[in-house]
Amino acid sequence: MNSNSEILNEENLQENEVPATTNEAPEVSEAIVEVSETPEIPEIVETAEAIEATETAETQPETTEVSEVSEVSETPATETVAEENELEQEKSKSKNKFKNSSIPVDQFDWDAFEKEAGYGDENKENVEQLYDQTLSKITENEIVEGLVTAINKREVIVNVGYKSEGVIGISEFRYNADLKVGDKVEVYVQTAEDKRGQLLLSHKQARSMRSWDRVNQALESNEIVKGFIKCRTKGGMIVDVFGIEAFLPGSQIDVKPIRDYDIFVGKNMEFKIVKINHEFRNVVVSHKALIEAELEAQKVEIISKLEKGQVLEGMVKNITTYGVFIDLGGVDGLIHITDLSWGRVNDPKEVVELDQKINVVILDFDDSKKRIALGLKQLTPHPWDSIDPNLRVGDHVKGQVVVMADYGAFIEIAPGVEGLVHVSEMSWSQHLRSAQDFLKVGEEVETVILTIDKDERKMSLGIKQLKPDPWENIETKYPIGSRHQARVRNFTNFGVFVEIKEGVEGLIHVSDLSWTKKIRHPNEFTSVGSELDVMVLEIDKDNRRLSLGHKQLEENPWEVFETIFYVDSIHEGTIVELTEKGAVVALPYGVEGFVTPRHLIKENGTPARFDEKLMFKVIEFNKNTRKILLSHTRTYEDLRRETEAANKRGEEANTQNAVKKLNSSIEKTTLGDISELAALKEEMQSVDVQVDNSEKLE
């Protein structure tokens, strides 16, 4: 048997057969030992030799074990020797046959070899069963443990006890720099055998699946896990937990606000898993949750010992636009910006800075909401208590503008002592404007104390009082009938407000703007900001009002217009406006008249049009109301009536002369006279017909 095995090994080496895994041969030999108790010794020996030929990797110990099989056999020694001789002769023939063959290995007919070697279907099935028993049973999509058998720069070879080994990329073991041959690792079976017969394994996927199981278990059991902070990201940090990248929000790092996230990068910390999104495979962890419970207990204990007015030491934890948060040793309190200083504070950073230790006084606290209101300015005396006791109303004081509002400005005359200058106290002008038009923040101003209340700690100031009141001698400065130049400030529907001097304003009624034009709104006559000459008509000193006029600067032209635009006078005019009620006509000398619709009909029967020049007759003139009524129709109707009347008067005169002539000749009537009388009769009849026709036309 040993010689046969050696011969097969030499042949296999010559044919460059791929050696099989050495650790599988002993298991096969042991299986053969178990089967060798049957009397079919020749078949077992042939099976062992067939395995040696196909696998081509038997060693000397395996040959020894096969020999031991024959020695353990219960068959008589003589029969065994005869069978061995027989087998040796067959092997020798087989060896000579294959040795003399010059066929390449890739063209070798293994089926013929198996038949000549004595393989039958039944024997082949037995061999396959025995071989399968030496292999581990694996299932796809499960995690198994494997042994690292080889490592190179690109791959790691892992043996899981299957008929072939798995090849895994070295990048999946990047986290484990100490990996070496002989280490046991967990792998995920992706495919037991692909198209090329290769076993596909993944260590990364196995590690990930194990990690998710551990993460879910930690969430369910509230287990505290350890993680490694890898890097910063938007809104927090990335933490490696069981090989999974978890998100640590910035607000969950500590109970205190974090100003520098980089100091945590590269640190190992304990965390609590607070949320898992299985759909997107996201994990959220918190370090703050581990210390919140302890802090909550401390907070309850601290609040139970608090008292209003108590002074404590704290550290500035956070600064906001509305105040400062103070850490009192496990519980936070807020100093509102108005409680930082008795003076105006625009930015809390002007008073305190981060991590500064300061003393604060407890103003109020809420047990249920665990809120604490703190104060800093209350530790110092109020500035009003140290204000100059000699300050009186009317005193002049200087200060700085600290706050501006639409209604006025706050002036700080001493640290923490402020007074209000209302916008109405900034100028004598009654034309109120915004306080920003007079002052700006930071400006140094001089003011006059108008009121002061030390108990209420309030003070009102004024600026206009630094100048004399322009209404003190208004009658002498602006007497009735005096003429002045004013600036237009504002319009109303009934007039124009003008300012003669700062603080001296008056109203020009719309009826006092022009003698001749009918003005419906002041913007038809002037504009805001323009200069306008005025005359003082009335003075109301109590209400600080002046009644002014503009047309009074000229003589009343209607005294003259009465002699020009008398009734029945005819003038040329232009229609400047058309309405349902009639038309406005511009006449000479800037005068306007009004025409009703029935007086706008022209001689051809059509109405007059806009911007058309026509002759108009004055049918009414009122000097007091400054109204002129006109008519275009009357111009041609009156002329027609005059013409017809003149014609009628001439016809009547002719008739009277004819009658007189007839009467004078009655006494000497002749045949010739009769013919003259007939002619006269016809003439008189024709005159009567013309008169009738003219009456009908009228």
XYZ file of C-alpha atoms in Angstrom:
698
model
C 0.000 0.000 0.000
C 2.811 2.359 0.831
C 4.473 1.753 -2.513
C 1.184 2.364 -4.361
C 0.628 5.615 -2.538
C 4.136 6.771 -3.295
C 3.737 5.878 -6.965
C 0.465 7.888 -7.135
C 2.073 10.823 -5.373
C 4.967 10.833 -7.867
C 2.551 10.752 -10.778
C 0.541 13.564 -9.324
C 3.639 15.678 -8.849
C 4.701 15.033 -12.419
C 1.279 16.008 -13.751
C 1.263 19.233 -11.661
C -1.997 18.472 -10.015
C -3.280 21.139 -7.546
C -2.810 19.846 -3.975
C -5.875 19.675 -1.798
C -6.094 20.965 1.762
C -3.980 18.717 3.968
C -6.289 18.848 6.934
C -9.030 17.011 5.080
C -7.042 13.697 4.499
C -6.942 12.541 8.137
C -10.704 12.970 8.388
C -11.140 10.807 5.275
C -8.786 8.147 6.691
C -10.707 8.071 9.938
C -13.914 7.613 7.994
C -12.309 4.760 6.114
C -11.216 3.121 9.353
C -14.817 3.139 10.518
C -16.026 1.472 7.323
C -13.161 -1.010 7.161
C -14.835 -3.371 9.620
C -16.871 -4.794 6.724
C -15.450 -7.760 4.783
C -15.208 -5.727 1.568
C -11.548 -4.943 2.084
C -10.596 -4.643 -1.605
C -13.271 -1.998 -2.249
C -12.135 0.099 0.685
C -8.521 -0.037 -0.436
C -9.554 0.923 -3.938
C -11.638 3.795 -2.541
C -8.687 5.115 -0.588
C -6.412 4.890 -3.587
C -9.024 6.559 -5.788
C -9.205 9.499 -3.343
C -5.425 9.677 -3.454
C -5.506 9.847 -7.252
C -8.231 12.519 -7.562
C -7.176 14.781 -4.700
C -3.395 14.113 -5.255
C -2.401 15.360 -1.860
C -1.934 12.278 0.314
C 0.986 12.201 2.722
C 2.985 9.362 4.224
C 0.877 9.233 7.435
C -2.248 8.689 5.350
C -0.641 5.623 3.679
C 0.230 4.258 7.055
C -3.376 4.685 8.198
C -4.654 2.844 5.129
C -2.201 0.006 5.875
C -3.550 -0.099 9.389
C -6.986 -0.634 7.938
C -5.838 -3.899 6.337
C -4.162 -4.978 9.553
C -7.324 -4.348 11.592
C -9.450 -6.250 9.110
C -10.907 -9.544 10.308
C -10.180 -11.282 6.932
C -7.552 -14.065 7.084
C -3.947 -13.042 6.388
C -3.546 -15.304 3.365
C -6.528 -13.774 1.637
C -5.307 -10.323 2.449
C -1.892 -10.985 0.982
C -3.414 -12.430 -2.172
C -5.672 -9.425 -2.557
C -2.799 -7.052 -1.989
C -0.765 -8.788 -4.669
C -3.690 -8.555 -6.995
C -4.100 -4.864 -6.321
C -0.422 -4.207 -6.775
C -0.498 -5.892 -10.161
C -3.498 -3.756 -11.226
C -1.837 -0.611 -9.986
C 1.338 -1.514 -11.756
C -0.568 -1.965 -14.986
C -2.388 1.250 -14.425
C 0.828 3.046 -13.600
C 2.538 1.778 -16.738
C -0.451 2.731 -18.774
C -0.583 6.333 -17.455
C 3.162 6.659 -17.342
C 3.503 5.788 -21.001
C 0.632 8.148 -21.900
C 1.599 11.482 -23.371
C -1.907 13.042 -23.072
C -1.894 16.548 -21.445
C -3.513 16.909 -18.055
C -6.317 19.207 -19.257
C -7.294 16.560 -21.894
C -7.130 13.585 -19.520
C -10.240 11.348 -19.499
C -11.052 11.002 -15.839
C -14.239 9.010 -16.497
C -12.211 6.295 -18.248
C -9.700 6.367 -15.446
C -12.417 5.923 -12.818
C -13.900 2.975 -14.695
C -10.520 1.257 -15.083
C -9.733 1.994 -11.439
C -12.846 0.084 -10.465
C -15.291 3.033 -9.726
C -18.930 2.140 -10.056
C -21.973 4.345 -9.488
C -22.542 2.845 -6.070
C -18.915 3.232 -5.057
C -18.844 6.799 -6.349
C -21.898 7.748 -4.276
C -20.324 6.256 -1.188
C -17.156 8.220 -1.737
C -19.130 11.454 -2.230
C -21.085 10.839 0.948
C -17.917 10.150 2.885
C -16.366 13.338 1.461
C -19.428 15.460 2.263
C -19.305 14.298 5.862
C -15.869 15.850 6.189
C -17.249 19.313 5.256
C -19.163 21.839 7.382
C -22.732 22.623 6.439
C -23.281 26.356 5.786
C -26.354 28.328 4.819
C -26.465 31.470 2.757
C -27.341 34.797 4.434
C -26.093 33.727 7.854
C -23.102 34.631 9.987
C -20.498 31.943 10.683
C -17.080 31.869 12.269
C -14.006 31.303 10.108
C -10.256 30.897 10.468
C -7.771 33.231 8.788
C -5.414 30.992 6.771
C -3.545 33.528 4.685
C -3.097 37.331 4.372
C -1.587 39.366 1.566
C -1.636 43.012 0.614
C -5.037 42.793 -1.064
C -6.933 39.837 0.365
C -7.575 37.724 3.433
C -8.241 33.972 2.985
C -10.782 32.589 5.461
C -11.616 28.898 5.974
C -15.141 28.209 7.244
C -14.872 24.373 6.885
C -16.491 24.365 3.466
C -15.099 22.626 0.365
C -13.575 25.953 -0.731
C -12.169 28.911 1.117
C -13.522 32.461 0.993
C -11.559 35.500 -0.193
C -12.292 38.845 1.552
C -10.814 42.227 0.649
C -8.236 43.512 3.134
C -10.144 46.836 3.353
C -12.864 45.136 5.422
C -10.284 44.516 8.157
C -8.860 48.022 8.099
C -10.136 48.703 11.616
C -8.118 45.711 12.918
C -4.465 46.399 12.306
C -3.418 43.403 14.422
C -5.114 40.782 12.244
C -2.905 37.704 11.709
C -3.075 34.142 10.393
C -4.874 31.870 12.831
C -7.313 34.563 14.091
C -10.958 33.666 14.195
C -13.341 36.159 12.576
C -17.055 36.326 11.901
C -18.117 36.399 8.254
C -21.419 36.711 6.434
C -22.162 34.032 3.803
C -23.370 35.885 0.748
C -23.268 32.957 -1.698
C -22.186 29.370 -1.029
C -21.136 28.899 -4.634
C -21.249 31.459 -7.428
C -20.972 30.795 -11.164
C -17.258 30.127 -10.794
C -17.775 27.845 -7.807
C -16.373 30.470 -5.441
C -17.581 30.939 -1.853
C -18.483 34.614 -1.295
C -17.980 35.961 2.242
C -18.141 39.453 3.833
C -16.666 40.392 7.163
C -17.913 43.974 6.990
C -21.535 42.905 6.554
C -21.265 40.396 9.381
C -19.823 43.051 11.654
C -22.543 45.504 10.625
C -25.345 42.995 11.285
C -23.907 42.107 14.651
C -23.570 45.808 15.432
C -27.217 46.542 14.630
C -28.279 43.695 16.890
C -26.185 45.122 19.702
C -27.419 48.650 19.079
C -31.082 47.585 19.161
C -30.451 45.579 22.298
C -28.751 48.572 23.951
C -31.739 50.800 23.103
C -34.235 48.336 24.556
C -32.264 47.772 27.751
C -31.106 51.423 28.190
C -27.568 50.111 28.191
C -24.685 52.561 28.397
C -22.361 52.042 25.447
C -18.901 53.303 24.658
C -18.136 55.134 21.456
C -15.324 56.906 19.695
C -15.903 60.472 18.443
C -14.558 60.443 14.898
C -15.192 63.930 13.560
C -17.377 67.001 13.530
C -20.402 67.431 11.319
C -23.153 69.961 10.848
C -25.018 70.303 14.133
C -22.963 67.805 16.119
C -20.474 64.944 16.002
C -20.060 61.534 14.334
C -19.523 58.707 16.842
C -18.386 55.146 16.090
C -20.543 52.746 18.133
C -20.048 49.020 17.443
C -18.733 49.920 14.003
C -21.820 52.003 13.164
C -21.575 55.740 12.595
C -24.019 57.353 15.017
C -24.982 61.038 15.275
C -24.372 62.993 18.459
C -26.275 66.332 18.366
C -24.407 69.310 19.739
C -27.124 69.870 22.319
C -26.675 66.303 23.607
C -22.960 66.494 24.360
C -23.290 68.224 27.718
C -25.778 70.151 29.787
C -23.624 73.218 29.237
C -23.453 74.919 25.848
C -20.445 73.760 23.841
C -18.356 76.522 22.296
C -15.571 74.373 20.853
C -16.574 71.011 19.391
C -13.072 70.160 18.238
C -11.878 69.363 21.758
C -14.094 66.253 21.749
C -12.781 64.804 18.470
C -10.720 61.651 19.076
C -12.137 60.990 22.537
C -13.802 57.830 23.858
C -16.964 58.616 25.809
C -19.985 56.855 27.208
C -23.306 57.336 25.504
C -26.913 56.346 25.671
C -28.733 55.344 22.496
C -31.851 57.531 22.334
C -33.236 56.898 18.836
C -32.927 54.451 15.941
C -34.423 55.010 12.492
C -34.610 51.531 10.972
C -35.811 52.803 7.618
C -32.795 55.046 7.054
C -30.545 53.072 9.441
C -29.713 56.114 11.543
C -28.659 56.030 15.190
C -28.782 59.016 17.563
C -26.805 58.925 20.811
C -26.615 61.261 23.792
C -24.031 61.902 26.458
C -26.167 64.550 28.103
C -28.857 61.983 28.934
C -26.419 60.182 31.236
C -25.962 63.199 33.481
C -29.414 64.775 33.230
C -30.955 62.465 35.802
C -28.255 63.308 38.304
C -28.552 67.009 37.543
C -32.326 66.889 37.880
C -31.968 65.571 41.399
C -29.435 68.288 42.172
C -31.723 70.928 40.689
C -34.642 69.903 42.908
C -32.398 69.988 45.966
C -30.957 73.415 45.098
C -34.343 74.985 44.326
C -35.745 73.714 47.622
C -33.088 75.747 49.446
C -33.551 78.984 47.481
C -34.975 82.165 48.988
C -35.820 85.509 47.456
C -33.098 88.044 48.104
C -30.485 85.334 48.601
C -27.055 86.143 47.132
C -25.255 83.297 45.359
C -22.108 82.889 43.353
C -22.453 81.610 39.814
C -20.611 81.365 36.549
C -21.680 82.930 33.263
C -22.816 79.981 31.169
C -24.320 81.637 28.099
C -24.955 85.155 26.801
C -27.948 86.023 24.620
C -29.429 89.233 23.284
C -32.060 89.266 26.008
C -29.960 88.271 29.009
C -27.335 86.068 30.645
C -27.652 82.463 31.888
C -25.838 81.750 35.156
C -24.817 78.282 36.350
C -25.507 78.081 40.076
C -23.927 74.643 40.456
C -26.331 72.277 38.731
C -29.207 74.660 38.097
C -29.381 77.621 35.726
C -30.824 81.064 36.321
C -31.449 84.007 33.987
C -30.405 87.613 34.454
C -32.598 89.670 32.145
C -30.819 92.417 30.269
C -32.745 95.034 32.263
C -31.417 93.546 35.513
C -27.756 93.699 34.535
C -27.250 97.393 35.205
C -29.205 100.426 36.368
C -28.162 102.097 33.138
C -29.052 101.238 29.580
C -27.427 98.025 28.274
C -27.446 97.437 24.528
C -25.437 94.206 24.668
C -24.996 91.999 27.779
C -21.379 91.452 26.722
C -20.751 95.042 27.795
C -21.309 93.968 31.405
C -20.231 90.298 31.695
C -18.218 87.723 29.756
C -18.336 83.943 29.397
C -17.045 81.791 32.285
C -16.901 84.844 34.540
C -17.739 84.217 38.192
C -20.138 86.807 39.617
C -22.442 87.281 42.584
C -26.157 87.447 41.809
C -29.293 87.971 43.851
C -32.392 85.796 43.535
C -35.345 87.896 42.434
C -37.903 85.130 41.939
C -38.169 81.397 41.202
C -40.795 78.887 40.084
C -40.694 75.462 41.718
C -42.900 73.801 39.105
C -41.117 75.167 36.038
C -37.730 75.226 37.768
C -37.042 78.753 36.577
C -34.940 81.207 38.533
C -34.868 84.962 37.918
C -31.622 86.593 38.950
C -30.416 90.145 39.252
C -27.036 91.831 39.166
C -27.831 95.521 39.426
C -29.773 94.921 42.645
C -26.467 94.344 44.441
C -25.620 98.056 44.032
C -27.647 101.074 45.288
C -30.048 102.717 42.864
C -28.548 105.815 41.167
C -31.680 107.835 41.946
C -30.844 107.499 45.631
C -27.613 109.382 45.064
C -28.960 112.002 42.654
C -28.244 115.668 43.397
C -30.936 116.771 45.879
C -30.680 120.377 44.632
C -32.088 119.604 41.164
C -35.226 121.639 40.487
C -37.668 122.234 37.643
C -36.173 124.703 35.193
C -32.576 123.696 35.809
C -30.373 123.112 32.794
C -28.736 119.685 32.661
C -26.524 117.976 30.087
C -26.730 114.342 29.075
C -26.231 111.763 26.360
C -28.904 110.345 24.095
C -29.104 106.606 24.927
C -32.366 105.511 23.291
C -34.386 106.888 20.396
C -38.093 106.301 19.811
C -40.721 107.812 17.509
C -42.290 109.619 20.427
C -39.061 111.011 21.890
C -35.546 110.428 23.198
C -34.155 109.198 26.522
C -31.323 111.306 27.889
C -28.967 109.890 30.532
C -27.885 112.779 32.775
C -26.103 110.419 35.223
C -25.368 106.662 35.242
C -28.768 105.014 35.694
C -30.664 108.345 35.748
C -32.603 109.090 32.583
C -35.166 111.609 31.457
C -37.510 111.681 28.477
C -37.592 114.473 25.918
C -40.924 114.158 24.127
C -40.933 115.039 20.457
C -43.299 117.926 21.174
C -40.677 119.391 23.515
C -37.922 119.383 20.906
C -39.177 122.316 18.822
C -41.696 125.154 19.082
C -42.959 124.085 15.678
C -46.407 122.558 15.753
C -45.561 120.617 12.656
C -44.619 117.438 14.573
C -41.893 115.235 13.113
C -40.015 112.133 14.215
C -37.537 112.426 17.060
C -34.823 111.103 14.720
C -35.091 114.405 12.803
C -33.745 116.268 15.843
C -31.406 113.892 17.724
C -29.350 110.706 17.345
C -27.988 108.118 19.775
C -24.740 109.116 21.440
C -25.246 112.845 20.916
C -24.509 115.185 23.840
C -27.374 117.644 24.410
C -28.384 120.328 26.879
C -31.917 120.148 28.248
C -34.234 121.850 30.695
C -35.935 119.927 33.520
C -39.691 120.201 33.043
C -40.846 117.736 35.738
C -39.027 115.554 38.266
C -40.443 112.829 40.527
C -37.819 111.192 42.751
C -40.307 108.769 44.282
C -41.404 107.422 40.886
C -37.879 107.990 39.548
C -39.155 109.815 36.494
C -38.022 113.007 34.802
C -39.245 114.891 31.746
C -36.927 117.185 29.853
C -37.245 119.779 27.130
C -35.024 121.268 24.452
C -37.207 123.939 22.884
C -37.325 125.762 26.225
C -33.730 126.804 25.614
C -35.133 129.239 23.009
C -37.726 132.028 23.634
C -41.371 131.274 22.870
C -42.243 132.938 19.528
C -45.875 133.430 20.629
C -45.038 135.686 23.578
C -45.239 138.922 21.543
C -47.172 137.603 18.550
C -49.404 140.719 18.249
C -46.440 143.009 17.869
C -44.393 140.726 15.606
C -47.257 139.675 13.334
C -50.062 142.252 13.571
C -53.283 141.885 11.579
C -52.817 143.103 8.020
C -49.053 142.563 8.024
C -47.513 140.806 5.067
C -45.040 137.898 5.395
C -43.463 135.105 3.426
C -44.308 131.540 4.530
C -43.392 128.003 3.544
C -46.115 125.501 2.645
C -46.035 122.631 5.195
C -49.154 120.613 4.551
C -52.446 120.418 2.639
C -55.995 119.702 3.699
C -59.192 119.705 1.678
C -60.152 123.065 3.158
C -56.840 124.921 3.023
C -53.062 125.186 3.292
C -50.944 125.091 6.467
C -47.917 127.358 6.236
C -45.080 128.213 8.633
C -43.946 131.817 8.824
C -41.248 131.074 11.405
C -40.345 128.047 13.524
C -43.252 127.709 15.924
C -45.461 130.241 14.115
C -47.888 128.559 11.760
C -51.153 129.555 10.155
C -53.937 128.387 7.846
C -54.883 129.800 4.466
C -58.462 128.813 3.663
C -59.032 127.569 0.129
C -61.382 130.515 -0.513
C -58.587 132.944 0.390
C -56.150 131.713 -2.224
C -57.507 133.497 -5.354
C -60.046 136.164 -6.230
C -60.819 134.813 -9.656
C -60.232 131.025 -9.745
C -62.535 128.530 -8.125
C -60.068 126.181 -6.363
C -61.349 122.779 -5.293
C -58.103 121.549 -3.668
C -55.005 123.526 -2.620
C -52.672 121.354 -4.735
C -54.220 123.037 -7.794
C -52.721 126.297 -6.604
C -49.397 125.510 -4.857
C -47.167 122.642 -3.664
C -45.626 121.488 -0.370
C -42.316 123.231 0.359
C -42.940 126.190 -1.931
C -42.805 129.788 -0.720
C -46.038 131.779 -0.553
C -46.771 135.421 0.336
C -49.492 135.772 2.961
C -51.342 138.424 4.956
C -52.353 138.021 8.621
C -56.143 138.133 8.868
C -56.792 136.920 12.451
C -54.769 135.927 15.574
C -55.781 133.260 18.135
C -53.044 133.436 20.788
C -54.620 130.935 23.168
C -54.753 128.176 20.574
C -51.590 129.419 18.811
C -53.317 129.835 15.466
C -53.123 132.435 12.712
C -55.680 132.948 9.962
C -53.881 133.969 6.795
C -54.823 134.960 3.276
C -53.085 135.148 -0.058
C -55.618 136.853 -2.319
C -55.843 139.774 0.091
C -52.430 140.890 -1.094
C -54.208 142.205 -4.217
C -57.224 144.484 -4.612
C -60.569 142.855 -5.185
C -60.889 142.781 -9.018
C -64.611 142.103 -8.884
C -65.251 145.804 -8.388
C -63.766 146.350 -11.844
C -65.225 143.135 -13.316
C -68.709 144.483 -12.546
C -68.212 147.231 -15.139
C -66.793 144.807 -17.713
C -68.935 141.674 -17.412
C -72.318 143.370 -17.016
C -75.530 141.596 -17.986
C -76.099 141.124 -21.770
C -72.455 141.876 -22.500
C -70.909 139.452 -24.986
C -67.368 138.070 -24.570
C -65.243 135.418 -26.183
C -64.483 132.399 -23.964
C -62.947 128.919 -24.047
C -64.611 125.860 -22.565
C -62.056 124.474 -20.076
C -64.237 121.917 -18.300
C -67.340 119.900 -19.176
C -69.597 118.179 -16.607
C -73.143 116.861 -16.482
C -74.245 120.068 -14.822
C -72.653 122.334 -17.402
C -69.356 123.854 -18.511
C -66.720 126.156 -17.066
C -65.647 128.905 -19.466
C -62.414 130.869 -19.195
C -63.031 134.563 -19.865
C -60.576 137.418 -20.276
C -58.688 138.753 -17.212
C -58.518 135.271 -15.683
C -62.213 135.176 -14.833
C -64.306 132.037 -15.147
C -67.993 131.725 -15.868
C -70.465 128.895 -15.797
C -72.817 127.736 -18.582
C -75.774 125.360 -18.124
C -76.265 122.556 -20.711
C -79.252 124.170 -22.452
C -77.196 127.297 -23.075
C -74.409 125.297 -24.759
C -76.455 124.451 -27.904
C -74.991 126.027 -31.003
C -77.008 127.576 -33.855
C -76.758 124.382 -35.912
C -78.333 122.391 -33.075
C -75.140 120.599 -31.845
C -73.723 121.015 -28.300
C -70.492 122.893 -27.691
C -67.332 120.801 -27.220
C -64.397 120.910 -24.823
C -61.671 123.494 -25.592
C -63.935 125.183 -28.138
C -63.901 128.972 -28.429
C -67.339 130.625 -28.674
C -69.071 133.856 -27.955
C -70.954 133.976 -24.651
C -73.463 136.460 -23.296
C -73.503 137.352 -19.582
C -76.966 136.531 -18.262
C -76.124 136.977 -14.544
C -73.295 138.671 -12.520
C -72.974 138.402 -8.690
C -70.110 140.358 -7.130
C -70.576 138.977 -3.618
C -70.520 135.305 -4.577
C -68.122 135.955 -7.468
C -70.301 134.109 -9.972
C -70.898 134.794 -13.669
C -73.577 132.883 -15.598
C -73.121 132.756 -19.365
C -75.046 131.582 -22.422
C -73.981 130.855 -25.967
C -77.497 130.121 -27.241
C -78.682 133.582 -26.272
C -76.114 135.220 -28.513
C -77.789 134.080 -31.752
C -81.376 133.838 -30.442
C -81.418 137.441 -29.224
C -79.938 138.603 -32.524
C -82.643 136.760 -34.454
C -85.381 138.276 -32.327
C -83.995 141.770 -32.854
C -83.869 141.278 -36.616
C -87.420 139.953 -36.760
C -88.691 142.782 -34.590
C -87.037 145.354 -36.851
C -88.580 143.759 -39.917
C -92.015 143.798 -38.299
C -91.716 147.413 -37.353
C -90.815 148.347 -40.976
C -93.792 146.457 -42.406
C -96.194 148.137 -40.039
C -94.879 151.572 -41.097
C -95.380 150.741 -44.780
C -98.970 149.635 -44.149
C -99.792 152.811 -42.284
C -98.413 154.934 -45.147
C -100.477 153.014 -47.692
C -103.662 153.516 -45.663
C -103.019 157.206 -45.369
C -102.478 157.441 -49.085
C -105.732 155.570 -49.763
C -107.748 157.773 -47.491
C -106.426 160.904 -49.136
C -107.509 159.738 -52.571
C -110.969 158.299 -51.803
C -112.813 161.449 -52.772
C -111.403 161.545 -56.301
C -111.731 157.905 -57.140
C -111.621 156.979 -60.847
C -111.172 153.804 -62.835
C -107.446 154.339 -62.550
C -107.834 154.695 -58.824
C -109.706 151.422 -58.623
C -106.819 149.640 -60.296
C -104.387 151.280 -57.823
C -106.545 150.181 -54.929
C -106.481 146.591 -56.158
C -102.708 146.695 -56.365
C -102.544 148.134 -52.825
C -104.815 145.387 -51.559
C -102.564 142.700 -52.992
C -99.523 144.346 -51.423
C -101.191 144.451 -48.015
C -102.165 140.779 -48.252
C -98.611 139.788 -49.084
C -97.396 141.733 -46.037
C -99.901 139.895 -43.820
C -98.668 136.538 -45.127
C -95.052 137.438 -44.309
C -96.028 138.489 -40.792
C -97.842 135.211 -40.211
C -94.853 133.217 -41.390
C -92.492 135.089 -39.105
C -94.787 134.459 -36.140
C -94.883 130.778 -36.906
C -91.096 130.652 -36.982
C -90.956 132.239 -33.598
